[in-house]
Coordinates of C-alpha atoms and ligand atoms in Angstrom, one line a residue:
M1 CA -64.3 -25.5 -2.7
K2 CA -63.3 -27.3 -5.9
I3 CA -62.3 -30.9 -5.9
E4 CA -58.6 -30.2 -6.5
A5 CA -58.5 -27.6 -3.7
L6 CA -60.2 -30.0 -1.3
Q7 CA -57.7 -32.7 -2.2
S8 CA -54.6 -30.6 -1.8
R9 CA -55.8 -29.3 1.6
I10 CA -56.5 -32.9 2.7
R11 CA -53.0 -34.0 1.5
E12 CA -51.4 -31.1 3.4
L13 CA -53.3 -32.0 6.6
K14 CA -52.4 -35.7 6.3
R15 CA -48.7 -34.6 6.2
T16 CA -48.8 -32.1 9.1
K17 CA -51.0 -34.3 11.3
N18 CA -49.3 -37.7 10.5
A19 CA -52.6 -39.1 9.3
I20 CA -53.6 -41.7 6.8
I21 CA -56.8 -42.3 4.9
L22 CA -58.0 -45.9 4.4
A23 CA -60.7 -46.1 1.8
H24 CA -63.0 -49.0 0.8
S25 CA -63.2 -49.7 -2.9
Y26 CA -66.9 -48.6 -2.9
Q27 CA -65.8 -45.0 -2.2
L28 CA -66.0 -42.2 -4.7
A29 CA -63.3 -41.7 -7.3
E30 CA -62.1 -38.4 -5.9
I31 CA -61.6 -40.1 -2.5
Y32 CA -59.4 -42.8 -4.1
D33 CA -57.0 -39.9 -5.1
V34 CA -56.3 -38.9 -1.5
A35 CA -56.3 -42.3 0.0
D36 CA -53.2 -44.1 1.2
L37 CA -54.9 -47.4 0.5
V38 CA -58.0 -48.4 -1.3
G39 CA -59.0 -52.0 -0.7
D40 CA -61.4 -54.6 0.6
S41 CA -62.5 -55.0 4.2
F42 CA -59.7 -57.5 5.0
E43 CA -56.8 -55.5 3.5
L44 CA -58.0 -52.4 5.3
S45 CA -58.2 -54.2 8.6
V46 CA -54.6 -55.4 8.2
A47 CA -53.4 -51.9 7.2
A48 CA -55.2 -50.4 10.2
Q49 CA -53.5 -52.9 12.5
K50 CA -50.0 -52.1 11.1
T51 CA -50.0 -48.4 10.6
E52 CA -47.7 -46.1 12.6
A53 CA -49.6 -43.0 11.7
K54 CA -51.2 -41.1 14.6
I55 CA -54.6 -40.7 13.0
I56 CA -56.6 -43.0 10.7
V57 CA -59.4 -41.4 8.7
F58 CA -61.6 -44.2 7.6
A59 CA -63.4 -43.6 4.3
G60 CA -66.0 -46.3 4.6
V61 CA -68.8 -47.3 6.9
H62 CA -68.9 -47.4 10.7
F63 CA -68.1 -51.0 11.3
M64 CA -64.9 -50.7 9.3
A65 CA -63.7 -47.7 11.3
E66 CA -64.6 -49.5 14.5
S67 CA -62.6 -52.5 13.4
A68 CA -59.6 -50.2 12.8
K69 CA -59.9 -48.8 16.3
L70 CA -60.2 -52.3 17.8
L71 CA -57.1 -53.5 16.0
N72 CA -55.0 -50.4 16.7
P73 CA -56.4 -48.9 19.9
T74 CA -53.7 -46.3 20.6
K75 CA -54.5 -44.5 17.3
K76 CA -57.1 -41.8 16.8
V77 CA -59.6 -43.3 14.4
L78 CA -62.0 -40.9 12.7
I79 CA -65.0 -41.4 10.5
P80 CA -66.0 -38.4 8.4
D81 CA -69.7 -39.1 8.8
P82 CA -70.8 -41.0 11.9
A83 CA -74.2 -41.7 10.2
A84 CA -72.4 -44.0 7.6
G85 CA -73.7 -47.2 9.0
C86 CA -74.4 -50.6 7.4
F87 CA -77.9 -52.0 7.1
L88 CA -76.4 -55.5 7.2
A89 CA -74.5 -54.9 10.4
D90 CA -77.8 -53.7 12.0
C91 CA -79.4 -57.1 11.3
A92 CA -77.7 -58.7 14.4
T93 CA -78.1 -57.7 18.0
V94 CA -76.2 -59.1 21.0
E95 CA -79.5 -60.3 22.6
N96 CA -80.6 -62.3 19.5
L97 CA -77.1 -63.8 19.1
R98 CA -77.0 -64.8 22.8
A99 CA -80.4 -66.5 22.3
K100 CA -79.1 -68.4 19.3
K101 CA -76.0 -69.4 21.2
K102 CA -78.2 -70.9 23.9
E103 CA -80.1 -72.8 21.2
F104 CA -76.9 -74.3 19.8
P105 CA -74.5 -74.5 22.8
A106 CA -71.9 -76.6 20.9
A107 CA -71.7 -74.3 18.0
G108 CA -68.8 -71.9 17.2
V109 CA -69.7 -68.3 16.2
V110 CA -68.3 -66.5 13.2
A111 CA -69.2 -62.8 12.8
Y112 CA -68.8 -61.3 9.4
V113 CA -66.9 -58.0 9.9
N114 CA -70.1 -56.2 8.8
S115 CA -71.3 -56.3 12.4
T116 CA -71.1 -54.2 15.5
A117 CA -68.2 -54.5 18.0
A118 CA -70.7 -55.9 20.5
V119 CA -71.6 -58.7 18.2
K120 CA -68.0 -59.4 17.4
A121 CA -67.3 -59.6 21.1
E122 CA -69.8 -62.6 21.2
A123 CA -68.0 -64.5 18.4
D124 CA -65.1 -66.9 18.3
A125 CA -63.7 -65.3 15.2
C126 CA -64.6 -62.7 12.6
C127 CA -64.4 -63.1 8.8
T128 CA -64.6 -61.0 5.7
S129 CA -65.9 -62.2 2.3
A130 CA -62.3 -62.9 1.4
N131 CA -61.8 -65.5 4.1
A132 CA -65.2 -66.6 5.3
V133 CA -64.8 -70.2 4.0
T134 CA -61.2 -70.5 5.4
I135 CA -62.2 -69.2 8.9
C136 CA -65.2 -71.5 9.2
R137 CA -63.1 -74.5 8.0
K138 CA -60.4 -73.8 10.5
L139 CA -62.6 -73.4 13.6
P140 CA -62.7 -76.7 15.5
Q141 CA -66.5 -76.8 15.9
R142 CA -68.6 -78.7 13.3
Q143 CA -71.6 -76.5 13.9
I144 CA -71.1 -72.8 13.2
I145 CA -73.5 -69.9 13.8
F146 CA -72.8 -67.5 11.0
V147 CA -73.9 -64.0 11.6
P148 CA -75.4 -61.7 10.1
D149 CA -75.4 -62.3 6.3
Q150 CA -77.6 -65.2 5.2
N151 CA -76.3 -65.3 1.6
L152 CA -72.7 -65.3 2.6
G153 CA -73.5 -68.0 5.2
E154 CA -75.3 -70.1 2.6
W155 CA -72.3 -69.7 0.2
V156 CA -69.9 -70.9 3.0
A157 CA -72.2 -73.9 3.7
E158 CA -72.1 -74.8 -0.1
N159 CA -68.3 -74.7 0.1
L160 CA -68.0 -76.6 3.4
P161 CA -70.3 -79.6 3.3
E162 CA -68.4 -81.1 6.3
K163 CA -69.7 -78.2 8.5
E164 CA -73.2 -77.4 9.6
I165 CA -73.7 -73.6 9.1
I166 CA -76.5 -72.2 11.2
L167 CA -77.8 -69.2 9.2
W168 CA -78.9 -65.8 10.3
G169 CA -81.5 -63.8 8.5
G170 CA -79.6 -60.6 7.6
N171 CA -78.8 -59.2 4.2
C172 CA -77.4 -56.3 2.4
Y173 CA -79.9 -54.5 0.3
V174 CA -77.4 -53.6 -2.4
H175 CA -76.7 -57.2 -3.2
A176 CA -80.2 -58.6 -2.3
R177 CA -81.7 -56.4 -4.9
I178 CA -79.6 -57.5 -7.8
S179 CA -82.1 -58.6 -10.5
E180 CA -81.8 -62.0 -12.2
E181 CA -83.4 -60.6 -15.3
K182 CA -80.8 -57.9 -15.4
V183 CA -78.0 -60.3 -15.1
L184 CA -79.4 -62.6 -17.8
A185 CA -79.9 -59.6 -20.1
A186 CA -76.4 -58.4 -19.5
Q187 CA -75.0 -61.9 -20.2
K188 CA -76.9 -62.0 -23.5
L189 CA -75.6 -58.6 -24.5
H190 CA -72.0 -59.4 -23.6
P191 CA -71.7 -63.2 -24.3
H192 CA -67.9 -63.2 -23.8
A193 CA -68.0 -61.3 -20.5
K194 CA -67.2 -63.1 -17.2
T195 CA -69.8 -62.6 -14.5
L196 CA -68.3 -61.9 -11.0
V197 CA -70.7 -62.1 -8.1
H198 CA -70.2 -61.0 -4.5
P199 CA -71.2 -63.7 -2.0
E200 CA -73.6 -61.4 -0.3
S201 CA -75.8 -61.9 -3.4
P202 CA -78.7 -64.3 -3.3
R203 CA -78.2 -67.9 -4.5
K204 CA -80.1 -67.3 -7.8
I205 CA -77.6 -64.7 -8.7
R206 CA -74.6 -66.7 -7.5
E207 CA -75.7 -69.5 -9.7
L208 CA -75.3 -67.2 -12.8
A209 CA -71.7 -66.4 -11.8
D210 CA -68.4 -67.5 -13.4
L211 CA -66.9 -66.7 -10.0
V212 CA -68.3 -65.9 -6.6
T213 CA -65.8 -63.8 -4.6
G214 CA -65.4 -60.7 -2.5
T215 CA -64.1 -57.4 -3.9
G216 CA -60.4 -58.3 -3.4
G217 CA -61.0 -61.6 -5.2
M218 CA -62.7 -59.9 -8.1
L219 CA -59.7 -57.7 -8.6
K220 CA -57.3 -60.6 -8.5
F221 CA -59.4 -62.6 -11.0
V222 CA -59.7 -59.7 -13.5
K223 CA -55.9 -59.1 -13.3
G224 CA -55.2 -62.7 -14.2
S225 CA -57.9 -63.1 -16.8
N226 CA -57.7 -63.0 -20.6
A227 CA -61.3 -61.9 -20.9
E228 CA -61.9 -58.3 -21.9
E229 CA -65.4 -57.7 -20.4
F230 CA -66.7 -58.3 -17.0
L231 CA -70.2 -58.1 -15.4
I232 CA -69.8 -57.0 -11.8
A233 CA -72.4 -58.0 -9.2
T234 CA -71.4 -55.8 -6.3
E235 CA -71.7 -52.2 -5.2
I236 CA -71.1 -50.0 -8.3
G237 CA -68.1 -48.1 -6.8
M238 CA -66.0 -51.3 -7.4
L239 CA -66.0 -50.5 -11.1
E240 CA -63.7 -47.5 -10.4
K241 CA -61.1 -49.8 -8.7
L242 CA -61.4 -52.4 -11.4
S243 CA -61.1 -49.9 -14.2
R244 CA -58.1 -48.0 -12.7
E245 CA -56.1 -51.2 -12.2
N246 CA -57.1 -52.8 -15.6
P247 CA -57.1 -50.1 -18.3
G248 CA -58.4 -51.5 -21.6
K249 CA -60.8 -53.9 -19.9
K250 CA -64.5 -53.2 -19.8
F251 CA -66.8 -53.4 -16.7
F252 CA -70.6 -53.4 -16.5
A253 CA -72.4 -52.8 -13.3
L254 CA -75.2 -55.2 -12.1
A255 CA -75.8 -53.6 -8.7
G256 CA -76.5 -50.1 -7.4
E257 CA -75.1 -47.8 -4.8
C258 CA -74.7 -48.2 -1.1
V259 CA -76.2 -45.0 0.4
N260 CA -74.0 -45.3 3.5
M261 CA -70.7 -45.7 1.6
K262 CA -71.7 -42.6 -0.4
K263 CA -72.2 -40.5 2.7
I264 CA -68.5 -40.0 2.8
T265 CA -67.4 -37.0 0.7
L266 CA -64.1 -35.0 0.3
A267 CA -65.6 -32.1 2.2
K268 CA -66.4 -34.4 5.1
I269 CA -62.9 -35.9 5.0
L270 CA -61.4 -32.4 5.1
H271 CA -63.6 -31.5 8.1
S272 CA -62.7 -34.7 9.8
L273 CA -59.0 -33.9 9.5
E274 CA -59.4 -30.3 10.5
A275 CA -61.6 -30.8 13.5
E276 CA -60.4 -34.3 14.3
E277 CA -64.0 -35.5 14.2
F278 CA -65.8 -38.0 14.5
E279 CA -63.7 -40.1 16.8
I280 CA -64.5 -43.8 17.1
E281 CA -64.9 -45.0 20.6
V282 CA -65.6 -48.6 21.7
D283 CA -67.2 -49.6 25.0
P284 CA -64.2 -50.8 27.1
K285 CA -66.4 -53.7 28.4
I286 CA -66.4 -55.3 25.0
T287 CA -63.1 -54.1 23.5
N288 CA -60.9 -57.0 24.3
A289 CA -63.4 -59.7 23.3
A290 CA -64.2 -57.9 20.0
R291 CA -60.4 -57.4 19.2
Q292 CA -59.7 -61.1 19.9
S293 CA -62.3 -62.1 17.3
L294 CA -60.7 -59.8 14.7
E295 CA -57.2 -60.9 15.6
K296 CA -58.3 -64.5 15.3
M297 CA -59.5 -63.7 11.8
I298 CA -56.2 -62.2 10.8
E299 CA -54.3 -65.2 12.3
L300 CA -56.5 -67.8 10.7
G301 CA -57.2 -66.0 7.4
K302 CA -53.5 -66.0 6.3
Ligands
13P1 P1 -65.5 -56.8 0.9 O1 -65.3 -57.5 2.1 O2 -65.6 -57.6 -0.3 O3 -64.6 -55.6 0.8 O4 -67.0 -56.2 1.0 C1 -67.5 -55.3 2.0 C2 -68.9 -55.0 1.9 O5 -69.4 -54.1 2.6 C3 -69.7 -55.7 0.9 O6 -70.9 -55.1 0.8
SF4_2 FE1 -73.3 -52.7 4.3 FE2 -74.2 -53.5 2.0 FE3 -73.3 -51.1 2.2 FE4 -71.6 -53.2 2.3 S1 -72.8 -52.5 0.6 S2 -71.6 -51.4 3.7 S3 -72.9 -54.7 3.3 S4 -75.1 -51.9 3.3

């Protein structure tokens, strides 16, 4: 089926089934066109919590769809490809986190949303890249175990010298692989460009940035900036969002593709709506605790 045909069938099914599509900014351009909201992890969580639609189709990776289900449990939440995981989320297990908690019994635990529901259930609060510093600042504990992204944890620590951030060893390969040489070469080629870096990137890349911020922060910065060119150190799909909302400005990619984000296609979204597959289910034993961590993030992240 052609792109337009897939899109019009998807739109029709959204209407007849009272469904919405929430899409992360890293999704493909043709998915943007059928989405009700394209945004960062935090915006999508809030939208999932508020929606009155019967079905949420999540065009993103598994932990995002799982968060939507946790925040709005009476809805049917579908992920078009259940194999769309997140390598970063896989870096933390409940067993390892429990061991770390035993090592630091006085510490609070903040779980980046890029984690499984089981890990969220072990945390005091979740965070996204948009509110990681705020959440860690607002938790009462001085010591905080930050799981699972080491680079984001390090960046939080740099911004919160009053807290002791206990780091975890996880990372996202898309950001970990950003090359310093490539950034320097791009900066030389575009001397007036602003360099925007996602905090999942290593310190040596963050140090080359004009601004370190999540995908939502990048968008906000670009909208308010007089600069005409921007070097973008996050998953390449973000360039679509930035270009659409800032016509006339130029964006250059410093990072590659997330294979998991790109597992979602229009054909799979259509199948998802037609067959009402693949439904997200969360183990009832951990549902309440995981939801509380997400709700705490929404409450403190405001
Ligand atoms: P944001 O929280 O900035 O949307 O990023 C999500 C993500 O998966 C980064 O790799
Ligand atoms: Fe996970 Fe990285 Fe992909 Fe984001 S870009 S979903 S952190 S693997």
